[in-house]
Coordinates of C-alpha atoms and ligand atoms in Angstrom, one line a residue:
M1 CA 44.8 -4.9 22.9
N2 CA 44.1 -1.7 21.4
I3 CA 40.7 -1.1 19.7
S4 CA 40.4 1.0 16.7
K5 CA 37.6 -0.6 14.7
I6 CA 34.5 -2.2 15.8
C7 CA 31.5 -3.6 13.7
C8 CA 28.3 -4.6 15.1
I9 CA 26.4 -7.3 13.1
G10 CA 22.5 -6.1 13.6
A11 CA 21.1 -2.6 13.4
G12 CA 18.2 -3.3 15.7
Y13 CA 16.8 -1.8 18.8
V14 CA 19.9 -3.4 20.6
G15 CA 22.4 -2.7 18.3
G16 CA 21.5 0.5 16.9
P17 CA 21.5 2.5 20.2
T18 CA 24.0 0.7 22.0
M19 CA 26.9 1.3 19.1
S20 CA 25.9 4.8 18.3
V21 CA 26.6 5.5 22.0
I22 CA 30.1 3.6 21.8
A23 CA 30.7 5.7 18.6
Q24 CA 29.7 9.0 20.6
K25 CA 31.8 8.5 23.6
C26 CA 35.0 6.9 21.9
P27 CA 35.5 9.3 18.9
G28 CA 38.9 7.4 18.6
I29 CA 37.1 4.1 17.4
T30 CA 35.3 3.6 14.0
V31 CA 32.3 2.0 14.5
T32 CA 30.1 0.4 11.7
I33 CA 27.0 -1.3 12.1
V34 CA 26.0 -3.6 9.7
D35 CA 22.7 -5.1 8.7
I36 CA 21.5 -7.4 6.0
N37 CA 18.1 -5.3 5.7
E38 CA 19.0 -2.8 3.2
Q39 CA 15.6 -0.9 4.2
R40 CA 17.0 -0.8 7.9
I41 CA 20.4 0.5 7.0
A42 CA 18.8 3.5 4.5
A43 CA 16.5 4.5 7.2
W44 CA 19.7 4.7 9.6
N45 CA 21.2 6.7 6.9
N46 CA 18.2 9.3 6.5
A47 CA 19.0 12.6 6.6
D48 CA 15.9 13.4 8.3
L49 CA 16.8 11.9 11.8
S50 CA 13.0 11.8 12.6
K51 CA 13.0 8.8 10.1
L52 CA 15.3 6.4 12.3
P53 CA 14.2 3.1 12.3
V54 CA 14.3 2.7 16.1
Y55 CA 12.4 5.6 18.1
E56 CA 14.3 6.5 21.5
P57 CA 14.2 9.6 23.3
G58 CA 17.6 11.2 22.6
L59 CA 18.5 8.8 20.2
A60 CA 18.4 11.2 17.1
E61 CA 21.1 13.6 19.0
V62 CA 23.4 10.9 19.4
V63 CA 23.3 9.8 16.1
A64 CA 23.2 13.4 14.6
E65 CA 26.8 13.9 16.8
A66 CA 28.4 10.8 15.5
R67 CA 27.1 9.6 12.2
G68 CA 29.6 10.3 9.4
R69 CA 32.3 11.0 11.8
N70 CA 33.1 7.5 13.5
L71 CA 29.7 6.0 13.1
F72 CA 28.8 4.0 10.0
F73 CA 25.9 2.1 8.8
S74 CA 26.6 -0.3 6.0
T75 CA 25.2 -3.7 4.2
D76 CA 28.5 -4.8 3.2
V77 CA 28.8 -7.1 6.1
D78 CA 32.2 -8.6 5.0
T79 CA 34.0 -5.6 4.7
A80 CA 33.1 -4.1 8.2
I81 CA 33.9 -7.7 9.5
A82 CA 37.3 -7.9 7.6
E83 CA 38.4 -4.4 8.9
A84 CA 37.2 -4.9 12.5
D85 CA 39.4 -5.5 15.9
M86 CA 36.1 -6.2 17.5
V87 CA 32.9 -7.7 16.2
F88 CA 29.6 -7.5 18.2
I89 CA 26.9 -9.8 17.0
S90 CA 23.4 -8.3 18.2
V91 CA 21.3 -10.0 15.7
N92 CA 17.8 -11.2 16.6
T93 CA 17.1 -14.4 18.5
P94 CA 13.2 -15.0 18.4
T95 CA 11.6 -18.2 20.2
K96 CA 12.0 -21.0 17.7
T97 CA 8.8 -21.7 15.8
Y98 CA 9.6 -25.0 14.4
G99 CA 11.1 -28.6 15.4
K100 CA 12.4 -29.4 18.7
G101 CA 11.9 -26.6 21.4
K102 CA 9.2 -25.0 19.3
G103 CA 8.0 -22.4 21.2
M104 CA 10.3 -22.5 23.9
A105 CA 14.1 -22.6 22.9
A106 CA 15.9 -19.5 21.4
D107 CA 16.5 -20.1 17.3
L108 CA 20.1 -19.8 16.8
K109 CA 20.2 -19.9 13.4
Y110 CA 21.0 -16.1 12.9
I111 CA 23.8 -16.1 15.4
E112 CA 25.1 -19.5 13.6
L113 CA 25.2 -17.7 10.1
C114 CA 26.9 -14.8 11.8
A115 CA 29.8 -16.9 12.9
R116 CA 30.0 -18.6 9.5
Q117 CA 30.0 -15.4 7.9
I118 CA 32.9 -14.2 10.4
A119 CA 35.0 -17.2 9.9
A120 CA 34.4 -16.7 6.3
A121 CA 35.5 -12.9 6.1
S122 CA 38.3 -12.8 8.7
T123 CA 41.9 -12.4 7.5
S124 CA 42.8 -11.2 11.2
D125 CA 42.7 -11.7 14.7
K126 CA 39.4 -10.6 16.3
I127 CA 37.4 -10.4 19.3
I128 CA 33.9 -11.7 19.1
V129 CA 31.3 -9.9 21.4
E130 CA 27.7 -12.0 22.1
K131 CA 25.6 -8.9 22.6
S132 CA 22.3 -10.6 21.9
T133 CA 20.6 -12.5 24.8
L134 CA 21.5 -16.2 24.5
P135 CA 20.8 -19.6 26.2
V136 CA 23.6 -20.5 28.1
R137 CA 26.7 -22.2 26.6
T138 CA 26.1 -20.3 23.1
A139 CA 29.6 -19.1 23.2
E140 CA 30.8 -22.6 23.4
A141 CA 28.8 -23.2 20.0
L142 CA 30.5 -19.9 18.6
Q143 CA 34.1 -21.3 19.7
S144 CA 33.5 -24.4 17.9
I145 CA 32.5 -22.8 14.4
L146 CA 35.1 -20.3 14.7
H147 CA 38.2 -22.1 15.6
N148 CA 37.5 -24.8 12.9
T149 CA 38.3 -22.1 10.1
G150 CA 41.7 -23.4 9.6
N151 CA 42.7 -20.0 8.4
G152 CA 45.0 -19.4 11.3
V153 CA 43.0 -16.6 12.4
N154 CA 42.4 -16.5 16.1
F155 CA 39.3 -15.6 17.8
H156 CA 38.8 -14.4 21.5
I157 CA 34.8 -14.6 22.5
L158 CA 33.4 -12.4 25.2
S159 CA 29.6 -12.1 26.4
N160 CA 28.5 -8.4 26.8
P161 CA 24.7 -8.8 27.6
E162 CA 22.8 -5.5 27.0
F163 CA 20.7 -4.4 30.0
L164 CA 19.0 -1.3 28.3
A165 CA 15.5 -0.8 28.4
E166 CA 13.9 0.4 25.2
G167 CA 12.3 4.0 25.9
T168 CA 15.2 4.9 28.2
A169 CA 18.0 3.4 26.0
I170 CA 20.0 6.0 25.9
Q171 CA 19.9 7.2 29.2
D172 CA 20.6 3.4 30.5
L173 CA 23.5 3.5 28.0
H174 CA 25.0 6.7 29.2
H175 CA 24.2 6.0 32.8
P176 CA 24.4 2.0 33.1
D177 CA 23.9 0.3 36.9
R178 CA 26.6 -2.4 35.8
V179 CA 28.1 -3.3 32.5
L180 CA 28.6 -7.2 32.6
I181 CA 31.6 -8.6 30.5
G182 CA 32.2 -12.2 30.3
G183 CA 35.2 -14.3 29.2
E184 CA 38.0 -16.4 29.5
N185 CA 40.6 -14.3 28.1
G186 CA 42.2 -11.8 30.2
E187 CA 43.6 -9.6 27.5
A188 CA 40.2 -9.8 25.3
V189 CA 38.2 -8.9 28.4
Q190 CA 40.4 -5.8 29.2
A191 CA 40.1 -4.7 25.8
L192 CA 36.1 -4.5 26.1
V193 CA 36.4 -3.2 29.8
D194 CA 38.5 -0.1 27.9
V195 CA 35.9 0.7 25.7
Y196 CA 33.3 1.0 28.0
A197 CA 35.7 2.9 30.6
S198 CA 35.5 5.8 28.6
W199 CA 32.3 7.2 30.1
V200 CA 31.1 4.4 32.7
P201 CA 32.8 4.3 36.4
R202 CA 35.5 1.4 36.4
E203 CA 33.6 0.0 39.5
R204 CA 30.6 -0.3 37.6
I205 CA 32.1 -3.0 34.8
L206 CA 31.9 -6.5 36.2
T207 CA 33.5 -9.3 34.8
T208 CA 32.7 -12.9 35.1
N209 CA 33.1 -16.2 33.7
L210 CA 31.5 -16.8 30.3
W211 CA 28.8 -18.8 31.7
S212 CA 27.8 -16.8 34.6
S213 CA 27.5 -13.6 32.3
E214 CA 25.4 -15.6 29.8
L215 CA 23.0 -16.8 32.6
S216 CA 23.2 -13.6 34.5
K217 CA 21.1 -11.9 31.5
L218 CA 18.1 -14.5 31.6
T219 CA 17.9 -14.1 35.1
A220 CA 17.9 -10.3 35.4
N221 CA 15.0 -10.5 33.0
A222 CA 13.2 -13.5 34.9
F223 CA 13.4 -11.5 38.0
L224 CA 12.4 -8.6 36.6
A225 CA 8.9 -10.3 34.9
Q226 CA 8.5 -12.3 38.0
R227 CA 8.0 -9.1 39.7
V228 CA 5.5 -7.6 37.3
S229 CA 3.5 -11.1 37.4
S230 CA 3.6 -11.2 41.1
I231 CA 2.0 -7.8 41.6
N232 CA -0.5 -8.6 38.6
A233 CA -1.6 -11.7 40.5
I234 CA -2.0 -9.4 43.4
S235 CA -4.2 -6.8 41.2
E236 CA -6.7 -9.4 40.7
L237 CA -6.9 -10.4 44.5
C238 CA -7.5 -6.5 45.2
E239 CA -10.2 -6.3 42.3
R240 CA -12.2 -8.8 44.3
T241 CA -11.3 -7.4 47.7
G242 CA -11.3 -3.5 47.7
A243 CA -7.6 -3.5 48.1
N244 CA -6.1 -0.5 45.7
V245 CA -3.2 -2.2 43.9
D246 CA -1.1 1.0 43.9
E247 CA -1.5 1.2 47.4
V248 CA -0.2 -2.0 48.0
A249 CA 2.6 -1.6 45.8
R250 CA 3.6 1.4 47.5
A251 CA 3.4 -0.1 51.0
I252 CA 5.5 -3.1 49.9
G253 CA 8.1 -1.1 47.8
T254 CA 8.9 0.7 50.7
D255 CA 10.5 -2.1 52.3
S256 CA 14.4 -1.5 51.1
R257 CA 14.7 -5.5 51.0
I258 CA 11.8 -5.4 48.1
G259 CA 12.3 -1.7 46.5
P260 CA 9.7 0.5 44.9
K261 CA 10.6 -0.3 41.3
F262 CA 9.1 -2.8 38.6
L263 CA 5.7 -2.8 41.0
K264 CA 3.1 -1.4 38.4
A265 CA 0.4 -3.2 38.0
S266 CA -0.6 -3.5 34.4
V267 CA -2.4 -5.3 31.3
G268 CA 0.8 -7.9 31.1
F269 CA 4.2 -7.3 30.3
G270 CA 5.4 -7.2 26.5
G271 CA 8.7 -6.9 24.8
S272 CA 11.0 -8.8 22.8
C273 CA 12.8 -10.3 26.0
F274 CA 11.0 -11.2 29.1
Q275 CA 8.8 -13.8 27.5
K276 CA 11.6 -15.1 25.2
D277 CA 14.2 -15.2 28.0
I278 CA 11.9 -16.9 30.7
L279 CA 10.8 -19.4 27.8
N280 CA 14.7 -20.2 27.2
L281 CA 15.5 -20.3 31.0
V282 CA 12.5 -22.7 31.1
Y283 CA 14.0 -24.7 28.3
I284 CA 17.6 -25.2 29.7
A285 CA 16.3 -26.4 32.9
R286 CA 14.1 -29.1 31.2
T287 CA 16.9 -29.9 29.5
Y288 CA 19.1 -30.7 32.4
G289 CA 16.1 -32.5 34.1
L290 CA 15.2 -29.8 36.6
H291 CA 11.5 -29.7 36.4
E292 CA 10.6 -28.2 39.5
V293 CA 13.0 -25.2 38.3
A294 CA 11.2 -25.1 35.1
D295 CA 8.0 -24.9 36.5
Y296 CA 8.7 -22.3 39.1
W297 CA 9.7 -19.8 36.2
E298 CA 7.0 -21.0 33.9
Q299 CA 4.4 -19.7 36.0
V300 CA 5.6 -16.4 35.5
I301 CA 4.5 -16.5 31.8
I302 CA 1.3 -18.0 33.0
M303 CA 0.3 -15.5 35.2
N304 CA 1.2 -12.9 32.4
D305 CA -0.8 -14.7 29.3
H306 CA -3.9 -15.0 32.4
Q307 CA -3.6 -11.2 32.8
K308 CA -4.1 -10.4 29.0
R309 CA -6.8 -12.6 28.7
R310 CA -8.6 -11.6 31.6
F311 CA -8.7 -8.2 30.5
A312 CA -10.2 -8.7 27.5
D313 CA -12.7 -10.4 29.3
N314 CA -13.5 -8.1 31.8
I315 CA -14.1 -5.8 28.8
V316 CA -16.7 -8.4 27.3
Q317 CA -18.4 -9.2 30.6
T318 CA -19.0 -5.3 31.5
M319 CA -20.4 -4.3 28.1
Y320 CA -23.3 -6.8 28.7
N321 CA -21.5 -9.8 27.2
T322 CA -21.2 -8.6 23.7
V323 CA -18.6 -6.3 22.0
S324 CA -19.9 -7.5 18.1
G325 CA -20.0 -4.6 16.2
K326 CA -19.0 -2.2 18.9
K327 CA -16.2 0.4 18.4
I328 CA -13.3 -0.2 21.1
T329 CA -10.9 2.6 20.9
F330 CA -7.3 1.3 21.6
L331 CA -5.1 3.8 23.5
G332 CA -1.3 2.7 22.8
W333 CA -0.2 -0.5 20.9
A334 CA 3.7 0.0 21.7
F335 CA 4.7 -2.6 24.7
K336 CA 5.5 0.4 26.8
K337 CA 5.8 4.2 26.3
D338 CA 8.3 6.1 24.4
T339 CA 9.3 3.2 21.7
N340 CA 7.8 2.3 18.5
D341 CA 8.4 -1.7 19.7
T342 CA 5.3 -3.7 19.6
R343 CA 7.0 -6.8 19.9
E344 CA 5.1 -9.2 22.3
S345 CA 2.8 -6.2 23.1
A346 CA -0.2 -6.8 25.6
A347 CA -2.2 -4.9 23.2
I348 CA -1.9 -7.7 20.5
H349 CA -3.5 -10.2 22.5
V350 CA -6.1 -8.2 24.0
A351 CA -7.2 -6.7 20.4
D352 CA -6.9 -10.5 19.2
A353 CA -9.6 -11.6 21.8
L354 CA -11.9 -8.7 21.2
L355 CA -11.7 -9.3 17.3
S356 CA -12.7 -13.1 18.0
E357 CA -15.8 -11.5 19.4
E358 CA -16.5 -9.4 16.5
A359 CA -15.5 -5.8 18.0
N360 CA -14.4 -3.4 15.8
V361 CA -10.9 -2.0 17.3
V362 CA -9.9 1.7 16.6
V363 CA -6.0 1.8 17.4
Y364 CA -4.1 5.1 18.2
D365 CA -0.5 4.7 19.1
P366 CA 1.7 8.3 18.7
K367 CA 4.7 5.9 17.6
V368 CA 3.6 2.7 15.6
T369 CA 2.5 2.6 12.0
A370 CA -0.9 1.3 10.9
Q371 CA 1.6 -1.5 8.8
Q372 CA 3.0 -2.4 12.0
V373 CA -0.6 -3.1 13.8
Y374 CA -1.7 -5.2 11.0
A375 CA 1.3 -7.2 10.7
D376 CA 1.4 -7.9 14.2
L377 CA -2.2 -9.3 14.1
D378 CA -1.7 -11.1 10.7
Y379 CA 1.1 -12.9 12.5
L380 CA -1.1 -14.5 15.2
C381 CA -3.0 -16.2 12.0
S382 CA -6.0 -16.0 14.0
R383 CA -8.1 -15.0 11.0
S384 CA -7.5 -13.9 7.5
P385 CA -5.3 -10.6 6.4
E386 CA -8.6 -9.0 5.1
E387 CA -10.6 -9.7 8.2
N388 CA -8.1 -7.9 10.2
R389 CA -8.4 -5.0 7.8
R390 CA -12.2 -5.0 8.0
L391 CA -12.4 -5.1 11.6
V392 CA -9.4 -2.9 12.8
T393 CA -8.7 0.7 11.7
V394 CA -5.6 2.8 12.7
V395 CA -6.3 6.4 13.3
N396 CA -3.6 9.4 13.4
D397 CA -5.9 11.7 15.9
P398 CA -6.6 10.3 19.0
Y399 CA -10.1 12.5 19.1
D400 CA -10.8 11.1 15.8
A401 CA -10.0 7.8 17.2
M402 CA -12.5 8.1 20.3
E403 CA -15.1 9.7 18.3
S404 CA -18.6 7.4 19.0
A405 CA -16.9 5.0 20.5
H406 CA -18.3 2.6 22.9
A407 CA -15.2 2.2 25.1
V408 CA -11.7 3.1 25.4
A409 CA -9.0 0.7 26.4
V410 CA -5.3 2.2 27.8
L411 CA -2.9 -0.4 26.6
T412 CA 0.6 2.0 26.9
E413 CA 1.5 4.3 29.3
W414 CA 2.1 7.2 27.0
D415 CA 1.9 10.4 28.6
E416 CA 0.0 12.1 26.7
F417 CA -3.3 10.2 27.2
K418 CA -3.0 12.0 30.8
T419 CA -3.4 15.7 29.0
Y420 CA -6.3 14.9 27.0
N421 CA -9.6 16.8 27.4
W422 CA -11.9 14.1 28.6
H423 CA -14.9 16.3 28.7
R424 CA -14.8 16.5 25.2
I425 CA -14.2 12.7 24.9
K426 CA -17.0 11.8 26.8
D427 CA -19.2 14.1 25.1
S428 CA -18.4 12.6 21.7
M429 CA -18.8 8.7 22.8
M430 CA -21.7 6.4 22.9
K431 CA -23.2 6.2 26.5
P432 CA -22.7 4.7 28.9
A433 CA -18.9 5.8 27.8
F434 CA -16.6 2.6 29.3
I435 CA -12.7 3.3 29.8
F436 CA -10.9 0.5 30.7
D437 CA -7.2 1.3 32.1
G438 CA -4.6 -1.4 31.5
R439 CA -2.1 0.8 32.8
K440 CA -4.1 2.7 35.9
L441 CA -3.0 5.7 34.3
L442 CA -5.8 7.9 34.1
P443 CA -7.0 9.9 37.1
D444 CA -10.0 7.5 38.5
N445 CA -12.1 9.7 40.5
K446 CA -11.8 12.7 37.9
L447 CA -13.0 10.6 35.3
G448 CA -15.7 9.2 37.4
Q449 CA -17.1 12.7 38.2
I450 CA -17.4 13.3 34.3
G451 CA -19.3 10.6 34.1
F452 CA -17.4 7.6 32.3
Q453 CA -17.6 4.1 33.9
Y454 CA -14.2 3.6 34.8
Y455 CA -12.4 0.4 35.2
A456 CA -8.6 -0.3 36.2
I457 CA -6.4 -3.2 36.8
G458 CA -6.1 -3.6 40.6
E459 CA -8.9 -1.4 41.7
Ligands
LIG501 C1 10.2 -12.2 58.1 C2 10.3 -10.9 57.4 O1 11.7 -10.6 56.6 C3 9.5 -9.8 58.4 O2 9.5 -8.5 57.6 C4 8.2 -10.5 59.1 O3 7.9 -9.3 60.0 C5 8.4 -11.5 59.6 O4 8.9 -12.6 58.5 P1 12.4 -13.6 59.6 O5 11.3 -15.1 59.1 O6 12.4 -13.4 61.1 O7 11.1 -12.2 59.1 O8 13.5 -13.4 59.0 P2 14.0 -13.3 57.3 O9 15.3 -12.5 57.7 O10 13.2 -12.7 56.5 O11 14.3 -14.7 57.1 C6 13.4 -15.7 56.7 C7 14.1 -17.1 55.8 O12 14.4 -16.8 55.0 C8 15.0 -17.5 56.9 O13 15.1 -19.0 57.1 C9 16.5 -16.7 56.2 O14 17.5 -17.7 56.6 C10 15.7 -17.2 54.6 N1 16.5 -16.4 53.8 C11 16.5 -15.0 53.7 C12 17.3 -16.9 52.5 O15 17.2 -17.9 52.9 N2 17.9 -16.0 52.0 C13 17.7 -14.4 51.7 O16 18.7 -14.0 51.3 C14 17.1 -14.1 53.0
LIG502 C1 13.8 -5.4 29.5 C2 14.7 -5.4 30.8 O1 14.2 -4.2 31.6 C3 16.0 -4.9 30.1 O2 16.9 -4.6 31.2 C4 16.6 -5.9 29.4 O3 18.0 -5.6 28.8 C5 15.7 -5.9 28.1 O4 14.4 -6.3 28.7 P1 12.3 -3.9 28.1 O5 11.7 -4.8 27.6 O6 12.7 -2.9 27.1 O7 13.5 -4.3 29.0 O8 11.0 -2.6 28.7 P2 10.8 -2.9 30.4 O9 10.9 -1.3 31.0 O10 11.8 -3.8 31.3 O11 9.3 -3.6 30.3 C6 9.2 -4.8 30.1 C7 7.7 -5.0 30.4 O12 7.0 -4.8 31.4 C8 6.6 -3.9 29.5 O13 5.5 -4.3 29.0 C9 6.4 -3.2 30.6 O14 5.2 -2.4 30.4 C10 6.1 -4.0 31.6 N1 6.1 -3.5 32.9 C11 7.2 -3.2 33.5 C12 4.8 -3.6 33.5 O15 3.7 -3.8 33.5 N2 5.3 -3.2 35.3 C13 6.4 -2.6 35.6 O16 6.7 -2.2 37.1 C14 7.3 -2.6 34.9
LIG503 P1 17.3 -6.8 18.6 O1 15.9 -6.1 19.7 O2 17.9 -7.9 19.6 O3 18.1 -5.7 18.6 P2 16.2 -6.4 16.1 O4 15.3 -7.3 15.3 O5 15.6 -5.5 16.1 O6 16.8 -7.4 17.4 O7 17.6 -6.6 15.6 C1 18.2 -7.3 14.9 C2 18.7 -7.3 13.7 O8 19.9 -8.0 13.2 C3 18.0 -7.1 12.4 O9 17.9 -5.8 11.8 C4 18.2 -8.0 11.3 O10 17.9 -7.6 9.9 C5 19.9 -8.2 11.6 N1 20.2 -9.4 11.1 C6 19.7 -10.7 11.6 N2 20.8 -11.9 10.9 C7 22.0 -11.0 10.5 C8 23.0 -11.4 9.5 N3 23.5 -12.6 9.4 N4 23.8 -10.3 9.2 C9 23.4 -9.1 9.1 N5 22.6 -8.5 10.3 C10 21.4 -9.8 10.8

């Protein structure tokens, strides 16, 4: 099977960068990314590359190279499906907010809508690729919808989970540790292998059966998140005992069986994947009656919620048990550095806790808009939108943001925070000037010398 046209449904954080790189590396394949969100497609087509809807280092260069050549962004979903040999499904799969499995299971309504749309728009055989993270055996549901169209079109379904991390998406796509392709039809699997083989060494392209591929994605994210919760659990113990969590992480990370990565203590993991995928895993395990398995993984989320909560509690406690009317400046709102994505960001929950204590929260983030900050807080429904706007201000200049603040809280590990003139900041703040470093990012002894009251996770 030779692939000359690819369609990707969903122009988000996964679909956008992934398909841009496929187009860049495979100039012979026409790649069309479609989305029902007109604003998003318009932003992807913006002549000003700084206005792309997704911020990722290196992405604008890739889009500049391929867009208009063999990379297209469109809202005409049906035409793109009809013309494609291969259709990637890269739509969002949020946690269900209603009904059975509420708060736990993945909401597959967008996936199902996609399948029905593919079934309706197709007049020739196609390979359908699941790119979104999905509960195990979703392919089965896709298959049953697609195979019952009765119009004589054949579909082969593949699972090809994406392992890119935001902030390093382009680097991860250019040099993946592995590409995983699950499927039952050898020819279809080979067709997708050939696409990736244009730039990924063949030995890094793993093929498995459908279910192994689907489960591997959830498992990889669960293991990664589990490492963060494990080191965060130790960070609390460090704070009580005088051990330093960075030293502990270095000491254990040099054991080659453990390895040094993903051992950075923090205010808690965020992002669109970790929590959602673990909840999914927990829900699936419970569905099969595997309660010990479910409880084991659920603990990773419980620990993460605790970490966010105790960071906020520590701020209140340290500031004489009241933050009411006090200005607390957040450095960072994104869930990690080098992205404008805020989904499940720890900052949202820490802010929510402080707002419930009547604090005035001022937010500075190099890439997140004010509109997004308010949307994230409004989504929680903890208080009225008016109340959120009364208590929270979003500022474009970090020095303005910190002027006359009672405390600074570091929520995201943006590199630029390390380069600030902390003498100047200290002089402009209320005294005692508190810093609560949720990323253990700033040089503690230097800040202590300047005269800050400095508190960091795990120290
Ligand atoms: C362990 C630590 O590895 C060592 O660093 C420390 O000094 C002492 O404790 P040990 O208990 O001798 O060493 O053996 P280890 O190889 O770690 O195995 C421990 C148990 O885990 C064994 O029963 C082993 O069969 C089991 N295991 C290990 C697994 O079931 N799966 C694995 O992947 C690895
Ligand atoms: C994750 C997986 O890494 C990726 O393979 C998968 O495709 C999608 O989910 P992502 O959520 O984009 O990627 O970012 P990641 O780097 O994994 O960080 C997730 C969260 O964990 C962030 O909030 C980050 O700050 C936090 N984290 C990560 C830590 O607190 N400490 C660490 O050591 C690593
Ligand atoms: P991810 O991080 O998984 O990429 P995003 O929310 O960033 O998630 O992107 C998913 C995109 O999929 C959104 O832009 C959304 O508008 C789009 N989408 C959802 N359902 C459909 C559909 N049926 N047809 C086209 N696009 C869709």
